[in-house]
CSV table of C-alpha atoms in Angstrom, one decimal:
chain,number,residue,atom,x,y,z
A,1,UNK,CA,189.1,64.1,18.9
A,2,UNK,CA,192.6,63.0,18.4
A,3,UNK,CA,192.1,59.3,18.6
A,4,UNK,CA,193.7,58.8,15.2
A,5,UNK,CA,196.8,60.5,16.5
A,6,UNK,CA,197.0,58.1,19.4
A,7,UNK,CA,196.6,55.2,17.0
A,8,UNK,CA,199.4,56.6,14.9
A,9,UNK,CA,201.6,56.7,18.0
A,10,UNK,CA,200.7,53.2,19.0
A,11,UNK,CA,201.4,51.9,15.5
A,12,UNK,CA,204.9,53.4,15.6
A,13,UNK,CA,206.0,52.3,19.1
A,14,UNK,CA,204.1,49.1,19.3
A,15,UNK,CA,204.8,47.6,22.7
A,16,UNK,CA,206.1,50.6,24.4
A,17,UNK,CA,202.7,52.4,24.4
A,18,UNK,CA,201.4,50.7,27.4
A,19,UNK,CA,197.8,51.8,27.4
A,20,UNK,CA,195.5,54.3,25.8
A,21,UNK,CA,192.4,55.9,27.3
A,22,UNK,CA,189.7,58.3,26.4
A,23,UNK,CA,188.0,60.2,29.2
A,24,UNK,CA,185.9,63.4,29.0
A,25,UNK,CA,186.9,64.0,25.4
A,26,UNK,CA,190.7,63.7,26.2
A,27,UNK,CA,192.7,61.1,24.4
A,28,UNK,CA,195.6,59.9,26.5
A,29,UNK,CA,198.4,57.4,26.0
A,30,UNK,CA,200.6,55.9,28.7
A,31,UNK,CA,204.1,55.4,27.4
A,32,UNK,CA,207.1,53.6,28.7
A,33,UNK,CA,209.7,56.0,30.0
A,34,UNK,CA,212.5,54.6,27.9
A,35,UNK,CA,210.9,55.9,24.6
A,36,UNK,CA,209.5,59.1,26.1
A,37,UNK,CA,211.9,61.4,24.3
A,38,UNK,CA,211.5,59.6,21.0
A,39,UNK,CA,207.7,59.6,21.3
A,40,UNK,CA,207.6,63.3,22.0
A,41,UNK,CA,210.0,64.1,19.2
A,42,UNK,CA,207.8,62.0,16.9
A,43,UNK,CA,204.7,63.9,18.1
A,44,UNK,CA,206.4,67.2,17.4
A,45,UNK,CA,208.1,66.5,14.1
A,46,UNK,CA,205.8,64.2,12.2
A,47,UNK,CA,204.1,66.1,9.4
A,48,UNK,CA,200.7,64.5,10.1
A,49,UNK,CA,200.9,65.2,13.9
A,50,UNK,CA,202.7,68.5,14.5
A,51,UNK,CA,202.2,68.8,18.3
A,52,UNK,CA,204.3,71.8,18.8
A,53,UNK,CA,202.9,73.4,22.0
A,54,UNK,CA,203.5,71.9,25.5
A,55,UNK,CA,200.5,73.1,27.4
A,56,UNK,CA,201.0,71.5,30.8
A,57,UNK,CA,203.4,69.2,32.6
A,58,UNK,CA,202.2,67.8,36.0
A,59,UNK,CA,202.7,64.9,38.2
A,60,UNK,CA,200.3,62.6,40.0
A,61,UNK,CA,201.1,60.8,43.2
A,62,UNK,CA,199.2,57.6,43.5
A,63,UNK,CA,200.0,57.0,47.1
A,64,UNK,CA,200.0,53.2,47.5
A,65,UNK,CA,199.9,52.1,44.0
A,66,UNK,CA,203.0,50.8,42.2
A,67,UNK,CA,204.3,52.7,40.1
A,68,UNK,CA,203.8,55.6,42.3
A,69,UNK,CA,204.3,58.7,40.2
A,70,UNK,CA,202.8,59.5,36.9
A,71,UNK,CA,204.1,62.5,34.8
A,72,UNK,CA,201.4,63.9,32.6
A,73,UNK,CA,202.3,66.0,29.5
A,74,UNK,CA,199.6,67.8,27.6
A,75,UNK,CA,200.4,68.7,24.0
A,76,UNK,CA,198.5,70.8,21.6
A,77,UNK,CA,198.9,71.3,17.9
A,78,UNK,CA,198.5,74.9,16.9
A,79,UNK,CA,198.0,74.3,13.2
A,80,UNK,CA,195.6,71.3,13.5
A,81,UNK,CA,194.0,72.4,16.8
A,82,UNK,CA,194.2,69.0,18.4
A,83,UNK,CA,195.2,68.1,21.9
A,84,UNK,CA,196.7,64.9,23.2
A,85,UNK,CA,197.9,63.7,26.7
A,86,UNK,CA,201.0,61.6,27.2
A,87,UNK,CA,201.6,59.9,30.6
A,88,UNK,CA,204.6,58.1,32.0
A,89,UNK,CA,204.6,56.0,35.1
A,90,UNK,CA,207.5,56.0,37.5
A,91,UNK,CA,208.2,53.7,40.5
A,92,UNK,CA,208.8,55.2,43.8
A,93,UNK,CA,212.4,53.9,44.3
A,94,UNK,CA,213.6,55.0,40.9
A,95,UNK,CA,211.7,58.2,40.2
A,96,UNK,CA,213.8,59.5,37.4
A,97,UNK,CA,212.9,60.4,33.8
A,98,UNK,CA,214.6,62.2,30.9
A,99,UNK,CA,214.1,65.9,30.7
A,100,UNK,CA,212.5,67.3,27.6
A,101,UNK,CA,213.9,70.8,28.1
A,102,UNK,CA,215.8,70.8,24.8
A,103,UNK,CA,212.7,69.8,22.9
A,104,UNK,CA,210.2,72.1,24.6
A,105,UNK,CA,211.6,75.1,26.4
A,106,UNK,CA,208.3,75.4,28.3
A,107,UNK,CA,209.2,72.2,30.2
A,108,UNK,CA,212.0,73.9,32.1
A,109,UNK,CA,210.1,75.5,35.0
A,110,UNK,CA,207.4,72.7,35.0
A,111,UNK,CA,210.0,70.1,35.6
A,112,UNK,CA,211.7,72.2,38.3
A,113,UNK,CA,208.3,72.4,40.0
A,114,UNK,CA,207.7,68.7,39.8
A,115,UNK,CA,211.2,67.9,41.2
A,116,UNK,CA,210.6,70.4,44.0
A,117,UNK,CA,207.1,69.3,45.0
A,118,UNK,CA,207.3,65.5,44.3
A,119,UNK,CA,211.0,64.6,44.3
A,120,UNK,CA,211.1,63.3,40.7
A,121,UNK,CA,214.5,63.7,39.1
A,122,UNK,CA,214.9,64.9,35.6
A,123,UNK,CA,218.1,63.7,33.9
A,124,UNK,CA,219.7,66.3,31.7
A,125,UNK,CA,217.9,69.3,33.2
A,126,UNK,CA,220.0,72.4,32.8
A,127,UNK,CA,219.0,74.1,36.1
A,128,UNK,CA,217.8,71.6,38.7
A,129,UNK,CA,217.2,74.1,41.6
A,130,UNK,CA,214.2,74.4,43.8
A,131,UNK,CA,211.7,76.8,42.4
A,132,UNK,CA,208.8,77.2,44.8
A,133,UNK,CA,210.0,76.3,48.3
A,134,UNK,CA,213.0,77.9,50.0
A,135,UNK,CA,216.5,76.3,50.2
A,136,UNK,CA,216.3,75.2,53.8
A,137,UNK,CA,213.0,73.4,53.2
A,138,UNK,CA,213.3,69.6,53.6
A,139,UNK,CA,211.0,67.2,51.9
A,140,UNK,CA,208.6,67.3,49.0
A,141,UNK,CA,205.4,68.9,50.1
A,142,UNK,CA,202.9,67.6,47.4
A,143,UNK,CA,203.6,64.0,48.1
A,144,UNK,CA,200.6,62.3,49.7
A,145,UNK,CA,202.6,61.3,52.8
A,146,UNK,CA,203.8,64.9,53.6
A,147,UNK,CA,201.5,66.4,56.3
A,148,UNK,CA,199.4,69.1,55.0
A,149,UNK,CA,200.0,71.4,58.0
A,150,UNK,CA,203.6,70.4,58.5
A,151,UNK,CA,205.2,73.8,58.2
A,152,UNK,CA,208.9,74.6,58.6
A,153,UNK,CA,209.2,78.2,59.7
A,154,UNK,CA,212.2,80.3,58.7
A,155,UNK,CA,211.8,82.8,61.5
A,156,UNK,CA,211.3,82.1,65.2
A,157,UNK,CA,207.6,82.4,65.6
A,158,UNK,CA,206.1,84.5,68.4
A,159,UNK,CA,203.3,82.0,69.1
A,160,UNK,CA,202.2,78.5,68.0
A,161,UNK,CA,200.6,78.6,64.6
A,162,UNK,CA,197.7,76.3,65.3
A,163,UNK,CA,196.0,75.2,68.5
A,164,UNK,CA,196.3,71.5,69.3
A,165,UNK,CA,193.2,69.6,68.6
A,166,UNK,CA,191.5,68.1,71.6
A,167,UNK,CA,191.2,64.4,71.2
A,168,UNK,CA,187.6,63.1,70.8
A,169,UNK,CA,187.7,60.2,73.3
A,170,UNK,CA,184.2,60.0,74.9
A,171,UNK,CA,181.7,60.9,72.3
A,172,UNK,CA,178.7,58.9,73.7
A,173,UNK,CA,179.3,60.2,77.2
A,174,UNK,CA,178.8,63.8,76.2
A,175,UNK,CA,175.1,63.7,76.6
A,176,UNK,CA,174.9,62.8,80.3
A,177,UNK,CA,177.7,65.2,80.9
A,178,UNK,CA,175.7,67.9,79.3
A,179,UNK,CA,172.8,67.1,81.5
A,180,UNK,CA,175.1,67.2,84.5
A,181,UNK,CA,176.3,70.6,83.4
A,182,UNK,CA,172.8,71.8,83.1
A,183,UNK,CA,172.1,70.8,86.6
A,184,UNK,CA,175.3,72.3,87.7
A,185,UNK,CA,174.3,75.5,85.9
A,186,UNK,CA,171.0,75.5,87.7
A,187,UNK,CA,172.7,75.0,91.1
A,188,UNK,CA,175.2,77.7,90.2
A,189,UNK,CA,172.5,80.2,89.3
A,190,UNK,CA,170.8,79.3,92.6
A,191,UNK,CA,174.0,80.0,94.4
A,192,UNK,CA,174.6,83.2,92.6
A,193,UNK,CA,171.2,84.5,93.6
A,194,UNK,CA,172.1,83.8,97.1
A,195,UNK,CA,175.6,85.4,97.2
A,196,UNK,CA,174.5,89.0,96.5
A,197,UNK,CA,172.2,88.7,99.5
A,198,UNK,CA,175.0,87.4,101.6
A,199,UNK,CA,177.2,90.2,100.3
A,200,UNK,CA,174.7,92.7,101.3
A,201,UNK,CA,174.3,91.1,104.7
A,202,UNK,CA,178.0,91.2,105.2
A,203,UNK,CA,178.2,94.8,104.2
A,204,UNK,CA,175.4,95.7,106.5
A,205,UNK,CA,177.2,93.8,109.3
B,1,UNK,CA,210.2,114.5,75.0
B,2,UNK,CA,212.3,116.6,77.3
B,3,UNK,CA,209.5,119.1,77.5
B,4,UNK,CA,207.7,117.3,80.3
B,5,UNK,CA,210.7,117.8,82.6
B,6,UNK,CA,210.7,121.6,82.4
B,7,UNK,CA,207.1,122.6,81.9
B,8,UNK,CA,204.1,122.0,84.2
B,9,UNK,CA,201.9,118.8,83.7
B,10,UNK,CA,199.0,120.6,82.1
B,11,UNK,CA,201.1,121.8,79.2
B,12,UNK,CA,202.7,118.4,78.7
B,13,UNK,CA,199.3,116.7,78.5
B,14,UNK,CA,198.0,119.2,76.0
B,15,UNK,CA,201.2,118.8,74.0
B,16,UNK,CA,201.0,115.0,74.0
B,17,UNK,CA,197.4,115.1,72.9
B,18,UNK,CA,198.3,117.5,70.1
B,19,UNK,CA,201.1,115.2,69.0
B,20,UNK,CA,198.7,112.2,69.0
B,21,UNK,CA,196.1,114.2,67.0
B,22,UNK,CA,198.8,115.0,64.5
B,23,UNK,CA,200.0,111.4,64.3
B,24,UNK,CA,196.6,109.8,63.9
B,25,UNK,CA,195.5,112.1,61.1
B,26,UNK,CA,198.7,111.9,59.0
B,27,UNK,CA,199.5,108.2,58.8
B,28,UNK,CA,202.1,107.2,56.3
B,29,UNK,CA,201.3,103.7,55.4
B,30,UNK,CA,203.8,101.1,54.0
B,31,UNK,CA,201.6,98.7,52.1
B,32,UNK,CA,203.2,95.3,52.3
B,33,UNK,CA,201.0,93.7,49.6
B,34,UNK,CA,201.1,90.1,48.6
B,35,UNK,CA,197.7,89.0,47.5
B,36,UNK,CA,194.2,89.7,46.4
B,37,UNK,CA,193.0,91.8,49.4
B,38,UNK,CA,195.0,94.6,47.7
B,39,UNK,CA,192.2,95.2,45.2
B,40,UNK,CA,189.9,96.2,48.1
B,41,UNK,CA,192.8,98.2,49.7
B,42,UNK,CA,193.3,100.1,46.5
B,43,UNK,CA,189.6,100.7,46.2
B,44,UNK,CA,189.6,102.1,49.7
B,45,UNK,CA,192.5,104.4,48.9
B,46,UNK,CA,191.0,105.8,45.7
B,47,UNK,CA,188.2,108.2,44.9
B,48,UNK,CA,185.0,106.4,45.8
B,49,UNK,CA,185.9,105.2,49.3
B,50,UNK,CA,188.3,108.0,50.1
B,51,UNK,CA,191.1,107.3,52.5
B,52,UNK,CA,192.3,110.9,52.2
B,53,UNK,CA,189.4,111.9,54.4
B,54,UNK,CA,191.3,110.3,57.2
B,55,UNK,CA,194.6,111.8,56.2
B,56,UNK,CA,196.1,108.4,55.3
B,57,UNK,CA,196.4,108.8,51.6
B,58,UNK,CA,200.2,108.9,51.4
B,59,UNK,CA,201.8,105.6,50.8
B,60,UNK,CA,205.5,105.4,51.7
B,61,UNK,CA,207.9,103.5,49.6
B,62,UNK,CA,210.5,103.2,52.3
B,63,UNK,CA,209.9,101.6,55.7
B,64,UNK,CA,212.1,104.2,57.4
B,65,UNK,CA,209.6,106.9,56.5
B,66,UNK,CA,206.5,105.0,57.4
B,67,UNK,CA,204.3,104.9,60.6
B,68,UNK,CA,202.0,102.0,59.6
B,69,UNK,CA,203.0,98.6,58.2
B,70,UNK,CA,199.9,97.5,56.4
B,71,UNK,CA,200.1,93.8,55.7
B,72,UNK,CA,197.7,93.0,52.9
B,73,UNK,CA,197.2,89.4,51.9
B,74,UNK,CA,198.7,86.0,52.9
B,75,UNK,CA,202.4,85.8,54.0
B,76,UNK,CA,204.3,82.6,53.3
B,77,UNK,CA,207.1,81.1,55.4
B,78,UNK,CA,209.3,82.0,52.5
B,79,UNK,CA,208.4,85.6,52.8
B,80,UNK,CA,208.5,85.8,56.7
B,81,UNK,CA,212.2,86.8,57.2
B,82,UNK,CA,211.7,89.8,54.8
B,83,UNK,CA,208.5,90.9,56.6
B,84,UNK,CA,210.4,90.8,59.9
B,85,UNK,CA,213.3,92.8,58.4
B,86,UNK,CA,211.0,95.5,57.1
B,87,UNK,CA,209.2,95.7,60.5
B,88,UNK,CA,212.6,96.1,62.3
B,89,UNK,CA,213.6,98.9,59.9
B,90,UNK,CA,210.7,101.1,60.8
B,91,UNK,CA,211.2,103.8,63.4
B,92,UNK,CA,209.0,104.2,66.5
B,93,UNK,CA,206.2,105.0,66.8
B,94,UNK,CA,205.0,102.3,64.4
B,95,UNK,CA,201.9,100.3,64.1
B,96,UNK,CA,200.9,97.2,62.2
B,97,UNK,CA,197.5,96.4,60.7
B,98,UNK,CA,196.8,92.9,59.3
B,99,UNK,CA,194.3,93.4,56.5
B,100,UNK,CA,192.2,90.5,55.5
B,101,UNK,CA,191.7,87.0,56.8
B,102,UNK,CA,194.9,85.6,55.4
B,103,UNK,CA,197.1,88.1,57.1
B,104,UNK,CA,195.1,87.9,60.4
B,105,UNK,CA,194.9,84.2,60.9
B,106,UNK,CA,195.8,82.3,57.7
B,107,UNK,CA,192.3,82.5,56.3
B,108,UNK,CA,191.5,79.6,53.9
B,109,UNK,CA,195.2,78.7,53.5
B,110,UNK,CA,195.6,76.1,56.2
B,111,UNK,CA,198.8,74.5,54.9
B,112,UNK,CA,202.5,74.0,55.1
B,113,UNK,CA,203.5,77.2,53.4
B,114,UNK,CA,201.3,80.0,54.7
B,115,UNK,CA,202.0,81.5,58.1
B,116,UNK,CA,198.7,81.2,60.1
B,117,UNK,CA,198.5,84.9,60.9
B,118,UNK,CA,201.1,87.6,60.7
B,119,UNK,CA,200.9,88.1,64.5
B,120,UNK,CA,203.1,85.0,64.7
B,121,UNK,CA,205.9,87.0,63.1
B,122,UNK,CA,205.4,90.6,64.2
B,123,UNK,CA,203.1,92.2,66.8
B,124,UNK,CA,199.9,93.4,65.3
B,125,UNK,CA,197.7,96.2,66.5
B,126,UNK,CA,194.5,95.9,64.4
B,127,UNK,CA,193.2,92.9,62.6
B,128,UNK,CA,190.7,93.6,59.8
B,129,UNK,CA,188.5,90.6,59.1
B,130,UNK,CA,187.1,89.7,55.7
B,131,UNK,CA,188.2,87.7,52.7
B,132,UNK,CA,188.7,90.2,51.2
B,133,UNK,CA,187.4,92.9,53.5
B,134,UNK,CA,185.3,95.5,51.8
B,135,UNK,CA,186.6,99.1,51.6
B,136,UNK,CA,184.2,100.1,54.4
B,137,UNK,CA,185.7,97.5,56.7
B,138,UNK,CA,189.2,98.8,55.8
B,139,UNK,CA,188.2,102.3,56.7
B,140,UNK,CA,186.6,101.0,59.9
B,141,UNK,CA,189.9,99.4,60.8
B,142,UNK,CA,191.7,102.6,60.1
B,143,UNK,CA,189.4,104.5,62.5
B,144,UNK,CA,190.1,101.8,65.2
B,145,UNK,CA,193.8,102.4,64.7
B,146,UNK,CA,193.3,106.1,65.1
B,147,UNK,CA,191.5,105.5,68.4
B,148,UNK,CA,194.4,103.3,69.5
B,149,UNK,CA,196.9,105.9,68.6
B,150,UNK,CA,195.0,108.5,70.5
B,151,UNK,CA,194.5,106.3,73.6
B,152,UNK,CA,197.8,104.6,73.9
B,153,UNK,CA,200.1,107.6,74.4
């Protein structure tokens, strides 16, 4: 129930708070990325707000919507026991945002994970290495256009990882084919009952 | 063994089967543990489902001393070179058991980062199914490995 905190934020940064929302008890504000650092400093330092705990920092990839990426910060106030969510939208061709590592030390690995998985660049990050994937890996796996099973093995594999999926081309023809196969099975079984007799006759001969 | 060149065949066969008997009842396992199947593996190794009944209670901390590479849990592509390095450091005779669904064939992790089965990296002797397998299934896999040790040589 931190709606008043969102209102306080909107009053301070009037036009740069682009939208606010409330969903499932969570109050969120979407903020222009130019004032992101100012807004987060305001949330942390203002005596009425005191959001001093960064709980979560994630990214959402809206695949075909412009702006494509949305960085989500979840802040919590330890003294007031209130939670608020701040979001920033980034376009696909300019997916950069200021890093907040010097404000909240907890953002360090979270921002590294987002830059590894989504390709968003954080300006001013002290250690912008890959964190989850290995160095030879190419691409950003949690983007919606990265194939889910598109693996890049580091070691020469002894066999194929997955079997190729047979294409489903003739779905309605399957039923007559099954009937044909039933008839074929019946004729096969008839032939099979004959062959042992023939085998015995041959062995006798 | 140079014994079979000097002694008659009956003695060599008895010696071979004696060596197999000793090998299968004193397995030194190298637990290559990555994920949650280890809880069941630890339970199988401890008092209630006792692995010491089968002689396999000694875990080895070095691959050079181990007979059995016990791969427990999912292996990533990031981890794959290290698993291969450990397998290559083991001395013959060596066996590999893939414990759990994730090590056997990728399990529920059908994605870009998990190897779909450890047998794509190293040759596996016994697969133990289950996610995670219960301790009884782990001990069943161990007895199958013992049968394999006995029959192979």
